[in-house]
mmCIF file of C-alpha atoms in Angstrom:
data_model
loop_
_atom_site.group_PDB
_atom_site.id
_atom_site.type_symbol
_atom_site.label_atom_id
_atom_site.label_comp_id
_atom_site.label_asym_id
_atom_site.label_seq_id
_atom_site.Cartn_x
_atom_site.Cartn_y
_atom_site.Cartn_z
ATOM 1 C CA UNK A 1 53.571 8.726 45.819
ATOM 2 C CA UNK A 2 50.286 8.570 43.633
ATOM 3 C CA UNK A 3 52.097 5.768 41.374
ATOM 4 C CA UNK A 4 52.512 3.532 44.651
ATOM 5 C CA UNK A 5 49.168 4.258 45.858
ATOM 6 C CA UNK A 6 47.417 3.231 42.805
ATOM 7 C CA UNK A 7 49.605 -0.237 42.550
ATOM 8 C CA UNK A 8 48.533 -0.762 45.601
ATOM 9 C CA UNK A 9 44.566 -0.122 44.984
ATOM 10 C CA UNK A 10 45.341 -2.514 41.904
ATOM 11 C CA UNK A 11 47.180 -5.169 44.258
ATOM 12 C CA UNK A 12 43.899 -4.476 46.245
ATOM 13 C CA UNK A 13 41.882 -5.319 43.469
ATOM 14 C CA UNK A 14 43.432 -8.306 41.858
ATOM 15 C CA UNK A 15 43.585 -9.954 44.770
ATOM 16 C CA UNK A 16 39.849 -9.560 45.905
ATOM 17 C CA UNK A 17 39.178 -10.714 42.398
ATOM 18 C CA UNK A 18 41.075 -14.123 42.401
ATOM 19 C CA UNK A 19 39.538 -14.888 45.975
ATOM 20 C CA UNK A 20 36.181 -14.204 45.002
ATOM 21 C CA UNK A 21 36.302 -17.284 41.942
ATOM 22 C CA UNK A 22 38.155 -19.878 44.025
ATOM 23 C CA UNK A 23 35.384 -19.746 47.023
ATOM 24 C CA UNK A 24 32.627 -20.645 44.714
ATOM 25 C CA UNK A 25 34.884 -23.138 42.722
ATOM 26 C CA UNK A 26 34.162 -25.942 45.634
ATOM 27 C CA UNK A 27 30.505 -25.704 46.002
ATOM 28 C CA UNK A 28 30.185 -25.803 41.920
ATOM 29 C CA UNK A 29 28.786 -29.324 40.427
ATOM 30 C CA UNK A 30 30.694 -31.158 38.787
ATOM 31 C CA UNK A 31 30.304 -33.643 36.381
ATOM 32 C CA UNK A 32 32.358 -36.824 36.116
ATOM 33 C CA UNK A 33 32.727 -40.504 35.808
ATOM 34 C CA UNK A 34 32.492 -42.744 38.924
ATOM 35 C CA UNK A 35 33.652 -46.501 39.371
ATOM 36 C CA UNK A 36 33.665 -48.724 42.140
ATOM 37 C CA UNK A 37 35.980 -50.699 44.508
ATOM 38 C CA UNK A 38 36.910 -54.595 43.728
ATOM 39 C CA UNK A 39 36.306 -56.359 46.826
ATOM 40 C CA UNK A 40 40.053 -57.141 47.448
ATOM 41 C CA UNK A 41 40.006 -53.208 49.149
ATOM 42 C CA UNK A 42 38.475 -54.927 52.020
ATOM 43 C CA UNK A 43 39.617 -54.275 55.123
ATOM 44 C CA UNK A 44 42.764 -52.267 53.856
ATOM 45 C CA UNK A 45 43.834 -48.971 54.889
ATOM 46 C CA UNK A 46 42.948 -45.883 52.874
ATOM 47 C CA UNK A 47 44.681 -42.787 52.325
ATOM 48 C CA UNK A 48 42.820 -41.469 55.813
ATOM 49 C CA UNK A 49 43.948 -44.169 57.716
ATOM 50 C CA UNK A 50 40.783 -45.661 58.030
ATOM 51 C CA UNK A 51 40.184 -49.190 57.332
ATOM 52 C CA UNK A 52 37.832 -49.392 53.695
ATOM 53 C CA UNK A 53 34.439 -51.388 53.836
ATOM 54 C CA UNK A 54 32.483 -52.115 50.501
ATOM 55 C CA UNK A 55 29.584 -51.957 52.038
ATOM 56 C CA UNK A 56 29.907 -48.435 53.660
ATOM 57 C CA UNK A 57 28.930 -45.304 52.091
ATOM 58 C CA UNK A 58 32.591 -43.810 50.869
ATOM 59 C CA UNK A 59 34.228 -42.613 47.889
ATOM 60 C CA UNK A 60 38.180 -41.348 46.374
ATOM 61 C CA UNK A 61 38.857 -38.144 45.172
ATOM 62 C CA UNK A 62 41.848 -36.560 44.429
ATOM 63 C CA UNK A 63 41.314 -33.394 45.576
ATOM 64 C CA UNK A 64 38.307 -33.052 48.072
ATOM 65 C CA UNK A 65 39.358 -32.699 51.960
ATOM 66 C CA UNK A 66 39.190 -36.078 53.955
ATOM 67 C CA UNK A 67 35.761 -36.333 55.395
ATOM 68 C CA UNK A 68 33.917 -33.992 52.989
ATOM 69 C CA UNK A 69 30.404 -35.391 52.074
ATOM 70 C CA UNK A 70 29.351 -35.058 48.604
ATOM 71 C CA UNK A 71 26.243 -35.898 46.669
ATOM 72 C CA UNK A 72 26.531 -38.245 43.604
ATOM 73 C CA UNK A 73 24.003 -38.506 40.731
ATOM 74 C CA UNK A 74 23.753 -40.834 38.683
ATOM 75 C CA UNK A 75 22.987 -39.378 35.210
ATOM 76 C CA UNK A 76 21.169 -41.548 33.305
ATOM 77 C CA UNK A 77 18.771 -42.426 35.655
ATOM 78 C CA UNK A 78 18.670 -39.594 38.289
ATOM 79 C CA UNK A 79 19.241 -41.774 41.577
ATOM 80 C CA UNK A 80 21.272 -40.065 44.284
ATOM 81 C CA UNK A 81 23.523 -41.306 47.263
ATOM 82 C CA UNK A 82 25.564 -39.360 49.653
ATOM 83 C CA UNK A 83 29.003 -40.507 50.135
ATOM 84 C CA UNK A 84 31.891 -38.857 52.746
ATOM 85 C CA UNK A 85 35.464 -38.480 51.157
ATOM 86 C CA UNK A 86 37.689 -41.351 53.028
ATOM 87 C CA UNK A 87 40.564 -42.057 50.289
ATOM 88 C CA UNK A 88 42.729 -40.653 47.293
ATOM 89 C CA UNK A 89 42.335 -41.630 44.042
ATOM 90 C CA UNK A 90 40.769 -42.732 41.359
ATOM 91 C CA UNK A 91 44.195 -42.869 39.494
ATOM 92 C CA UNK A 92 42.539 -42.774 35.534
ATOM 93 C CA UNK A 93 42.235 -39.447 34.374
ATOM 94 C CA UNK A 94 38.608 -39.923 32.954
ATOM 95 C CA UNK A 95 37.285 -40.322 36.780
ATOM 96 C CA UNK A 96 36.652 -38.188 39.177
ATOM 97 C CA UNK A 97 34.936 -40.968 41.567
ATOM 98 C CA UNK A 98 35.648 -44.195 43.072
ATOM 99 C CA UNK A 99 33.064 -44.489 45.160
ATOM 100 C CA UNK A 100 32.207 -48.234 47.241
ATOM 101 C CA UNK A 101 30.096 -50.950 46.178
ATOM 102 C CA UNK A 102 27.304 -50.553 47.996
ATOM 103 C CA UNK A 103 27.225 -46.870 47.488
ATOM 104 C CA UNK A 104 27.388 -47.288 43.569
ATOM 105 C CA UNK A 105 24.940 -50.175 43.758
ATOM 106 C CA UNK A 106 22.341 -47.648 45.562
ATOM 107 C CA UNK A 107 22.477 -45.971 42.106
ATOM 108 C CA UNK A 108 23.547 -48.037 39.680
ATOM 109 C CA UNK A 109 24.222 -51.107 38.201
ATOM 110 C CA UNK A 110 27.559 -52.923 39.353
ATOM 111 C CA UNK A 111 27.850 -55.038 36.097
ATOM 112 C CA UNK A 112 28.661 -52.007 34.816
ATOM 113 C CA UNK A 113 32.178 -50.494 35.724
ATOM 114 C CA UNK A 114 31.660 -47.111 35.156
ATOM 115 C CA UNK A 115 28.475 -44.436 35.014
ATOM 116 C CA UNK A 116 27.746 -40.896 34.489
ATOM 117 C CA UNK A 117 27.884 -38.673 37.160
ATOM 118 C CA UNK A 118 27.360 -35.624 38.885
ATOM 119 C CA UNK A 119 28.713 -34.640 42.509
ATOM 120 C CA UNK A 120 28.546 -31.492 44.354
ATOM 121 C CA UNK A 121 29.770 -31.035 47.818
ATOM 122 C CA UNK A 122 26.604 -31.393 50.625
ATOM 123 C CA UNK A 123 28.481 -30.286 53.790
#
């Protein structure tokens, strides 16, 4: 009777403990690389089902829930946009970000692929 009782307190315990790290896991920054969209994404559908503009402020994640908003820094020169999760992807495994044109032109410089980044949920 005592030897179920304490599994159970350690059942207790362990599970307490693994819930308590994967809360804080989502509202942790993150750092990354972002790229943007080619303009032939116009007007096709993305992973949502919504219809993908360039020149609205959205972005492709793997992972974050359709519709979250994050905050993206750029970090080499500090200038921040807000983008809401609207698509899957990027598909390269050293980005986290594809964000839109006009989103990555707020904080960077498109004749450059790719920049620095860090992104933290906002919601």
């Amino acid at each position: 009777m005592m030897k179920r009782f304490i599994l159970v307190i350690i059942m207790m315990i362990s599970t307490l403990g693994v819930y308590s790290f994967t809360g804080n896991t989502l509202d942790a920054k993150k750092t990354s690389y972002a790229s943007y969209y080619h303009d032939k994404f116009n007007g096709r559908k993305t992973a949502s089902g919504e219809i993908f503009s360039n020149s609205k402020f959205t972005a492709a994640n793997r992972t974050l829930p359709f519709g979250t908003n994050i905050k993206v820094t750029n970090l080499n020169n500090g200038k921040q946009v807000i983008v809401r999760i609207n698509d899957r992807g990027p598909f390269h495994a050293s980005r986290a970000l594809d964000i839109s044109k006009a989103a990555f032109d707020e904080i960077g410089d498109i004749s450059h692929g790719t920049i620095p980044v860090e992104y933290e949920i906002v919601d």
